[in-house]
Each structure stands twice: as structure tokens, then as C-alpha cells.
Amino acid sequence: MKRLIKDIIWAWRFKRAVRKAKKLSKLFGLKYYVISMNGSIKVVPKKNICELVRSHRFRKGVTVADIEKLALFVTR
């Protein structure tokens, strides 16, 4: 029963994040990713991901394409 409730909450948060990503993408014309970070779902623009990769915030060898493959949802 606990697992079911957790899954329902996660699905609700995911749907909400997807709606937010689509809305922001349409508004600003950027590509947005819905990714899972530290157990929570985040909506992040591709521009910020590129800056973080350039500033070596991720492990050595991680590229934007790797992050895009692991993203739960990608706009456009």
C-alpha cells in the first residue's frame, strides 16, 4: 500500500513537471529536460545543463547527450 501511494505521488509530480516544461518551452523557445536529481524531479533548461558540463559540475566525460539520454522527458 505504501508503494502504491509513493508511485501515485511520483506520477503526479512527473505529470506536473512535464506540463511545466512544455509551458516554459513554448514561452521561451528553449529545450527543457525533466530529470530526476537527488530523488526529486526537476525541470532544467538545456542552456543551464551546458553551462554545468562546461564548468565540470559532473563527472569527467559526461556530456550533454548523456544527460539527455537519461532525462525522463525532453521538450521539442
PDB file of N, CA and C in Angstrom:
ATOM      1  N   MET A   1       0.821  -1.195   0.000  1.00  0.00           N
ATOM      2  CA  MET A   1       0.000   0.000   0.000  1.00  0.00           C
ATOM      3  C   MET A   1       0.864   1.259   0.000  1.00  0.00           C
ATOM      4  N   LYS A   2       1.949   1.211   0.800  1.00  0.00           N
ATOM      5  CA  LYS A   2       2.864   2.355   0.830  1.00  0.00           C
ATOM      6  C   LYS A   2       3.452   2.617  -0.544  1.00  0.00           C
ATOM      7  N   ARG A   3       3.845   1.544  -1.203  1.00  0.00           N
ATOM      8  CA  ARG A   3       4.474   1.661  -2.523  1.00  0.00           C
ATOM      9  C   ARG A   3       3.493   2.279  -3.527  1.00  0.00           C
ATOM     10  N   LEU A   4       2.241   1.887  -3.456  1.00  0.00           N
ATOM     11  CA  LEU A   4       1.224   2.415  -4.350  1.00  0.00           C
ATOM     12  C   LEU A   4       1.067   3.923  -4.166  1.00  0.00           C
ATOM     13  N   ILE A   5       1.019   4.353  -2.922  1.00  0.00           N
ATOM     14  CA  ILE A   5       0.874   5.784  -2.632  1.00  0.00           C
ATOM     15  C   ILE A   5       2.094   6.556  -3.127  1.00  0.00           C
ATOM     16  N   LYS A   6       3.285   6.026  -2.896  1.00  0.00           N
ATOM     17  CA  LYS A   6       4.510   6.673  -3.378  1.00  0.00           C
ATOM     18  C   LYS A   6       4.516   6.769  -4.897  1.00  0.00           C
ATOM     19  N   ASP A   7       4.072   5.711  -5.578  1.00  0.00           N
ATOM     20  CA  ASP A   7       4.020   5.717  -7.042  1.00  0.00           C
ATOM     21  C   ASP A   7       3.023   6.741  -7.561  1.00  0.00           C
ATOM     22  N   ILE A   8       1.888   6.867  -6.889  1.00  0.00           N
ATOM     23  CA  ILE A   8       0.875   7.844  -7.301  1.00  0.00           C
ATOM     24  C   ILE A   8       1.416   9.255  -7.137  1.00  0.00           C
ATOM     25  N   ILE A   9       2.079   9.526  -6.025  1.00  0.00           N
ATOM     26  CA  ILE A   9       2.652  10.854  -5.781  1.00  0.00           C
ATOM     27  C   ILE A   9       3.730  11.160  -6.814  1.00  0.00           C
ATOM     28  N   TRP A  10       4.597  10.166  -7.112  1.00  0.00           N
ATOM     29  CA  TRP A  10       5.665  10.374  -8.100  1.00  0.00           C
ATOM     30  C   TRP A  10       5.079  10.662  -9.476  1.00  0.00           C
ATOM     31  N   ALA A  11       4.025   9.915  -9.845  1.00  0.00           N
ATOM     32  CA  ALA A  11       3.392  10.123 -11.148  1.00  0.00           C
ATOM     33  C   ALA A  11       2.766  11.509 -11.231  1.00  0.00           C
ATOM     34  N   TRP A  12       2.145  11.963 -10.156  1.00  0.00           N
ATOM     35  CA  TRP A  12       1.545  13.300 -10.124  1.00  0.00           C
ATOM     36  C   TRP A  12       2.612  14.371 -10.291  1.00  0.00           C
ATOM     37  N   ARG A  13       3.732  14.229  -9.585  1.00  0.00           N
ATOM     38  CA  ARG A  13       4.823  15.202  -9.705  1.00  0.00           C
ATOM     39  C   ARG A  13       5.429  15.189 -11.107  1.00  0.00           C
ATOM     40  N   PHE A  14       5.543  13.986 -11.702  1.00  0.00           N
ATOM     41  CA  PHE A  14       6.095  13.875 -13.052  1.00  0.00           C
ATOM     42  C   PHE A  14       5.193  14.580 -14.062  1.00  0.00           C
ATOM     43  N   LYS A  15       3.890  14.337 -13.991  1.00  0.00           N
ATOM     44  CA  LYS A  15       2.955  14.984 -14.918  1.00  0.00           C
ATOM     45  C   LYS A  15       3.010  16.501 -14.782  1.00  0.00           C
ATOM     46  N   ARG A  16       3.098  16.972 -13.547  1.00  0.00           N
ATOM     47  CA  ARG A  16       3.177  18.402 -13.288  1.00  0.00           C
ATOM     48  C   ARG A  16       4.457  19.000 -13.872  1.00  0.00           C
ATOM     49  N   ALA A  17       5.574  18.273 -13.737  1.00  0.00           N
ATOM     50  CA  ALA A  17       6.850  18.735 -14.272  1.00  0.00           C
ATOM     51  C   ALA A  17       6.821  18.766 -15.802  1.00  0.00           C
ATOM     52  N   VAL A  18       6.194  17.790 -16.425  1.00  0.00           N
ATOM     53  CA  VAL A  18       6.093  17.748 -17.884  1.00  0.00           C
ATOM     54  C   VAL A  18       5.273  18.931 -18.382  1.00  0.00           C
ATOM     55  N   ARG A  19       4.148  19.227 -17.705  1.00  0.00           N
ATOM     56  CA  ARG A  19       3.330  20.379 -18.086  1.00  0.00           C
ATOM     57  C   ARG A  19       4.122  21.680 -17.957  1.00  0.00           C
ATOM     58  N   LYS A  20       4.889  21.794 -16.880  1.00  0.00           N
ATOM     59  CA  LYS A  20       5.701  22.996 -16.661  1.00  0.00           C
ATOM     60  C   LYS A  20       6.769  23.121 -17.750  1.00  0.00           C
ATOM     61  N   ALA A  21       7.422  22.018 -18.102  1.00  0.00           N
ATOM     62  CA  ALA A  21       8.464  22.034 -19.132  1.00  0.00           C
ATOM     63  C   ALA A  21       7.886  22.446 -20.482  1.00  0.00           C
ATOM     64  N   LYS A  22       6.729  21.915 -20.838  1.00  0.00           N
ATOM     65  CA  LYS A  22       6.092  22.271 -22.110  1.00  0.00           C
ATOM     66  C   LYS A  22       5.717  23.750 -22.140  1.00  0.00           C
ATOM     67  N   LYS A  23       5.185  24.228 -21.022  1.00  0.00           N
ATOM     68  CA  LYS A  23       4.778  25.630 -20.941  1.00  0.00           C
ATOM     69  C   LYS A  23       5.985  26.553 -21.077  1.00  0.00           C
ATOM     70  N   LEU A  24       7.072  26.254 -20.359  1.00  0.00           N
ATOM     71  CA  LEU A  24       8.270  27.086 -20.421  1.00  0.00           C
ATOM     72  C   LEU A  24       8.919  27.028 -21.796  1.00  0.00           C
ATOM     73  N   SER A  25       8.916  25.852 -22.409  1.00  0.00           N
ATOM     74  CA  SER A  25       9.497  25.699 -23.734  1.00  0.00           C
ATOM     75  C   SER A  25       8.742  26.542 -24.762  1.00  0.00           C
ATOM     76  N   LYS A  26       7.433  26.518 -24.665  1.00  0.00           N
ATOM     77  CA  LYS A  26       6.611  27.306 -25.585  1.00  0.00           C
ATOM     78  C   LYS A  26       6.813  28.803 -25.348  1.00  0.00           C
ATOM     79  N   LEU A  27       6.956  29.185 -24.091  1.00  0.00           N
ATOM     80  CA  LEU A  27       7.084  30.590 -23.729  1.00  0.00           C
ATOM     81  C   LEU A  27       8.437  31.166 -24.130  1.00  0.00           C
ATOM     82  N   PHE A  28       9.527  30.451 -23.839  1.00  0.00           N
ATOM     83  CA  PHE A  28      10.870  30.976 -24.066  1.00  0.00           C
ATOM     84  C   PHE A  28      11.573  30.407 -25.299  1.00  0.00           C
ATOM     85  N   GLY A  29      11.057  29.334 -25.873  1.00  0.00           N
ATOM     86  CA  GLY A  29      11.650  28.756 -27.072  1.00  0.00           C
ATOM     87  C   GLY A  29      12.925  27.976 -26.817  1.00  0.00           C
ATOM     88  N   LEU A  30      13.137  27.526 -25.592  1.00  0.00           N
ATOM     89  CA  LEU A  30      14.317  26.727 -25.249  1.00  0.00           C
ATOM     90  C   LEU A  30      13.927  25.267 -25.083  1.00  0.00           C
ATOM     91  N   LYS A  31      14.933  24.399 -25.107  1.00  0.00           N
ATOM     92  CA  LYS A  31      14.729  22.983 -24.873  1.00  0.00           C
ATOM     93  C   LYS A  31      14.819  22.738 -23.365  1.00  0.00           C
ATOM     94  N   TYR A  32      13.845  22.047 -22.795  1.00  0.00           N
ATOM     95  CA  TYR A  32      13.824  21.765 -21.366  1.00  0.00           C
ATOM     96  C   TYR A  32      13.875  20.275 -21.121  1.00  0.00           C
ATOM     97  N   TYR A  33      14.556  19.884 -20.045  1.00  0.00           N
ATOM     98  CA  TYR A  33      14.648  18.485 -19.629  1.00  0.00           C
ATOM     99  C   TYR A  33      13.928  18.308 -18.305  1.00  0.00           C
ATOM    100  N   VAL A  34      13.231  17.202 -18.158  1.00  0.00           N
ATOM    101  CA  VAL A  34      12.697  16.791 -16.868  1.00  0.00           C
ATOM    102  C   VAL A  34      13.600  15.658 -16.415  1.00  0.00           C
ATOM    103  N   ILE A  35      14.353  15.904 -15.326  1.00  0.00           N
ATOM    104  CA  ILE A  35      15.312  14.912 -14.852  1.00  0.00           C
ATOM    105  C   ILE A  35      15.086  14.633 -13.372  1.00  0.00           C
ATOM    106  N   SER A  36      15.535  13.475 -12.955  1.00  0.00           N
ATOM    107  CA  SER A  36      15.453  13.094 -11.552  1.00  0.00           C
ATOM    108  C   SER A  36      16.807  13.371 -10.910  1.00  0.00           C
ATOM    109  N   MET A  37      16.814  14.293  -9.953  1.00  0.00           N
ATOM    110  CA  MET A  37      18.052  14.654  -9.253  1.00  0.00           C
ATOM    111  C   MET A  37      17.839  14.528  -7.756  1.00  0.00           C
ATOM    112  N   ASN A  38      18.666  13.731  -7.107  1.00  0.00           N
ATOM    113  CA  ASN A  38      18.605  13.542  -5.652  1.00  0.00           C
ATOM    114  C   ASN A  38      17.220  13.109  -5.187  1.00  0.00           C
ATOM    115  N   GLY A  39      16.570  12.267  -5.955  1.00  0.00           N
ATOM    116  CA  GLY A  39      15.268  11.741  -5.562  1.00  0.00           C
ATOM    117  C   GLY A  39      14.082  12.635  -5.867  1.00  0.00           C
ATOM    118  N   SER A  40      14.307  13.804  -6.444  1.00  0.00           N
ATOM    119  CA  SER A  40      13.185  14.670  -6.793  1.00  0.00           C
ATOM    120  C   SER A  40      13.237  14.973  -8.288  1.00  0.00           C
ATOM    121  N   ILE A  41      12.130  15.438  -8.812  1.00  0.00           N
ATOM    122  CA  ILE A  41      12.027  15.717 -10.243  1.00  0.00           C
ATOM    123  C   ILE A  41      12.248  17.202 -10.470  1.00  0.00           C
ATOM    124  N   LYS A  42      13.149  17.526 -11.398  1.00  0.00           N
ATOM    125  CA  LYS A  42      13.489  18.915 -11.702  1.00  0.00           C
ATOM    126  C   LYS A  42      13.227  19.211 -13.175  1.00  0.00           C
ATOM    127  N   VAL A  43      12.880  20.462 -13.454  1.00  0.00           N
ATOM    128  CA  VAL A  43      12.735  20.950 -14.828  1.00  0.00           C
ATOM    129  C   VAL A  43      13.902  21.898 -15.066  1.00  0.00           C
ATOM    130  N   VAL A  44      14.778  21.550 -16.025  1.00  0.00           N
ATOM    131  CA  VAL A  44      16.008  22.296 -16.246  1.00  0.00           C
ATOM    132  C   VAL A  44      16.160  22.619 -17.723  1.00  0.00           C
ATOM    133  N   PRO A  45      16.500  23.869 -18.076  1.00  0.00           N
ATOM    134  CA  PRO A  45      16.744  24.190 -19.484  1.00  0.00           C
ATOM    135  C   PRO A  45      18.089  23.628 -19.954  1.00  0.00           C
ATOM    136  N   LYS A  46      18.164  23.309 -21.223  1.00  0.00           N
ATOM    137  CA  LYS A  46      19.393  22.741 -21.787  1.00  0.00           C
ATOM    138  C   LYS A  46      20.564  23.710 -21.633  1.00  0.00           C
ATOM    139  N   LYS A  47      20.286  25.003 -21.714  1.00  0.00           N
ATOM    140  CA  LYS A  47      21.331  26.018 -21.588  1.00  0.00           C
ATOM    141  C   LYS A  47      22.060  25.886 -20.245  1.00  0.00           C
ATOM    142  N   ASN A  48      21.312  25.671 -19.158  1.00  0.00           N
ATOM    143  CA  ASN A  48      21.928  25.505 -17.839  1.00  0.00           C
ATOM    144  C   ASN A  48      22.738  24.219 -17.760  1.00  0.00           C
ATOM    145  N   ILE A  49      22.244  23.159 -18.376  1.00  0.00           N
ATOM    146  CA  ILE A  49      22.977  21.889 -18.385  1.00  0.00           C
ATOM    147  C   ILE A  49      24.308  22.062 -19.095  1.00  0.00           C
ATOM    148  N   CYS A  50      24.302  22.767 -20.232  1.00  0.00           N
ATOM    149  CA  CYS A  50      25.541  23.010 -20.984  1.00  0.00           C
ATOM    150  C   CYS A  50      26.548  23.769 -20.133  1.00  0.00           C
ATOM    151  N   GLU A  51      26.081  24.782 -19.402  1.00  0.00           N
ATOM    152  CA  GLU A  51      26.974  25.558 -18.546  1.00  0.00           C
ATOM    153  C   GLU A  51      27.553  24.701 -17.419  1.00  0.00           C
ATOM    154  N   LEU A  52      26.745  23.833 -16.837  1.00  0.00           N
ATOM    155  CA  LEU A  52      27.220  22.963 -15.764  1.00  0.00           C
ATOM    156  C   LEU A  52      28.242  21.950 -16.269  1.00  0.00           C
ATOM    157  N   VAL A  53      28.031  21.433 -17.469  1.00  0.00           N
ATOM    158  CA  VAL A  53      29.003  20.485 -18.049  1.00  0.00           C
ATOM    159  C   VAL A  53      30.316  21.204 -18.322  1.00  0.00           C
ATOM    160  N   ARG A  54      30.231  22.433 -18.848  1.00  0.00           N
ATOM    161  CA  ARG A  54      31.449  23.209 -19.132  1.00  0.00           C
ATOM    162  C   ARG A  54      32.222  23.560 -17.860  1.00  0.00           C
ATOM    163  N   SER A  55      31.507  23.781 -16.766  1.00  0.00           N
ATOM    164  CA  SER A  55      32.184  24.150 -15.515  1.00  0.00           C
ATOM    165  C   SER A  55      32.558  22.916 -14.689  1.00  0.00           C
ATOM    166  N   HIS A  56      32.479  21.722 -15.288  1.00  0.00           N
ATOM    167  CA  HIS A  56      32.908  20.454 -14.669  1.00  0.00           C
ATOM    168  C   HIS A  56      32.137  20.122 -13.400  1.00  0.00           C
ATOM    169  N   ARG A  57      30.821  20.376 -13.395  1.00  0.00           N
ATOM    170  CA  ARG A  57      29.981  20.038 -12.246  1.00  0.00           C
ATOM    171  C   ARG A  57      29.626  18.553 -12.236  1.00  0.00           C
ATOM    172  N   PHE A  58      29.782  17.897 -13.380  1.00  0.00           N
ATOM    173  CA  PHE A  58      29.503  16.476 -13.476  1.00  0.00           C
ATOM    174  C   PHE A  58      30.823  15.723 -13.558  1.00  0.00           C
ATOM    175  N   ARG A  59      30.747  14.403 -13.467  1.00  0.00           N
ATOM    176  CA  ARG A  59      31.960  13.589 -13.571  1.00  0.00           C
ATOM    177  C   ARG A  59      32.663  13.827 -14.889  1.00  0.00           C
ATOM    178  N   LYS A  60      33.939  13.545 -14.907  1.00  0.00           N
ATOM    179  CA  LYS A  60      34.725  13.699 -16.127  1.00  0.00           C
ATOM    180  C   LYS A  60      34.172  12.762 -17.201  1.00  0.00           C
ATOM    181  N   GLY A  61      33.966  13.304 -18.394  1.00  0.00           N
ATOM    182  CA  GLY A  61      33.483  12.503 -19.506  1.00  0.00           C
ATOM    183  C   GLY A  61      31.984  12.582 -19.744  1.00  0.00           C
ATOM    184  N   VAL A  62      31.239  13.177 -18.827  1.00  0.00           N
ATOM    185  CA  VAL A  62      29.792  13.300 -19.003  1.00  0.00           C
ATOM    186  C   VAL A  62      29.505  14.440 -19.976  1.00  0.00           C
ATOM    187  N   THR A  63      28.658  14.164 -20.966  1.00  0.00           N
ATOM    188  CA  THR A  63      28.308  15.174 -21.952  1.00  0.00           C
ATOM    189  C   THR A  63      26.818  15.503 -21.838  1.00  0.00           C
ATOM    190  N   VAL A  64      26.412  16.527 -22.559  1.00  0.00           N
ATOM    191  CA  VAL A  64      25.003  16.918 -22.576  1.00  0.00           C
ATOM    192  C   VAL A  64      24.164  15.797 -23.191  1.00  0.00           C
ATOM    193  N   ALA A  65      24.710  15.107 -24.166  1.00  0.00           N
ATOM    194  CA  ALA A  65      23.990  14.000 -24.804  1.00  0.00           C
ATOM    195  C   ALA A  65      23.725  12.868 -23.809  1.00  0.00           C
ATOM    196  N   ASP A  66      24.667  12.605 -22.919  1.00  0.00           N
ATOM    197  CA  ASP A  66      24.468  11.579 -21.888  1.00  0.00           C
ATOM    198  C   ASP A  66      23.324  11.963 -20.960  1.00  0.00           C
ATOM    199  N   ILE A  67      23.274  13.219 -20.583  1.00  0.00           N
ATOM    200  CA  ILE A  67      22.217  13.693 -19.695  1.00  0.00           C
ATOM    201  C   ILE A  67      20.872  13.649 -20.411  1.00  0.00           C
ATOM    202  N   GLU A  68      20.875  13.963 -21.703  1.00  0.00           N
ATOM    203  CA  GLU A  68      19.630  13.918 -22.478  1.00  0.00           C
ATOM    204  C   GLU A  68      19.099  12.494 -22.580  1.00  0.00           C
ATOM    205  N   LYS A  69      19.984  11.511 -22.694  1.00  0.00           N
ATOM    206  CA  LYS A  69      19.564  10.111 -22.746  1.00  0.00           C
ATOM    207  C   LYS A  69      18.907   9.685 -21.432  1.00  0.00           C
ATOM    208  N   LEU A  70      19.414  10.193 -20.320  1.00  0.00           N
ATOM    209  CA  LEU A  70      18.892   9.817 -19.011  1.00  0.00           C
ATOM    210  C   LEU A  70      17.686  10.640 -18.583  1.00  0.00           C
ATOM    211  N   ALA A  71      17.375  11.697 -19.324  1.00  0.00           N
ATOM    212  CA  ALA A  71      16.235  12.551 -18.966  1.00  0.00           C
ATOM    213  C   ALA A  71      14.937  11.779 -19.079  1.00  0.00           C
ATOM    214  N   LEU A  72      14.011  12.082 -18.182  1.00  0.00           N
ATOM    215  CA  LEU A  72      12.702  11.428 -18.191  1.00  0.00           C
ATOM    216  C   LEU A  72      11.822  11.961 -19.308  1.00  0.00           C
ATOM    217  N   PHE A  73      12.007  13.252 -19.641  1.00  0.00           N
ATOM    218  CA  PHE A  73      11.216  13.887 -20.694  1.00  0.00           C
ATOM    219  C   PHE A  73      12.037  15.019 -21.295  1.00  0.00           C
ATOM    220  N   VAL A  74      11.973  15.194 -22.621  1.00  0.00           N
ATOM    221  CA  VAL A  74      12.677  16.255 -23.319  1.00  0.00           C
ATOM    222  C   VAL A  74      11.670  16.984 -24.199  1.00  0.00           C
ATOM    223  N   THR A  75      11.642  18.320 -24.107  1.00  0.00           N
ATOM    224  CA  THR A  75      10.714  19.079 -24.946  1.00  0.00           C
ATOM    225  C   THR A  75      11.293  19.253 -26.345  1.00  0.00           C
ATOM    226  N   ARG A  76      10.412  19.522 -27.276  1.00  0.00           N
ATOM    227  CA  ARG A  76      10.729  19.746 -28.699  1.00  0.00           C
ATOM    228  C   ARG A  76      11.460  18.578 -29.259  1.00  0.00           C
TER     229      ARG A  76
END
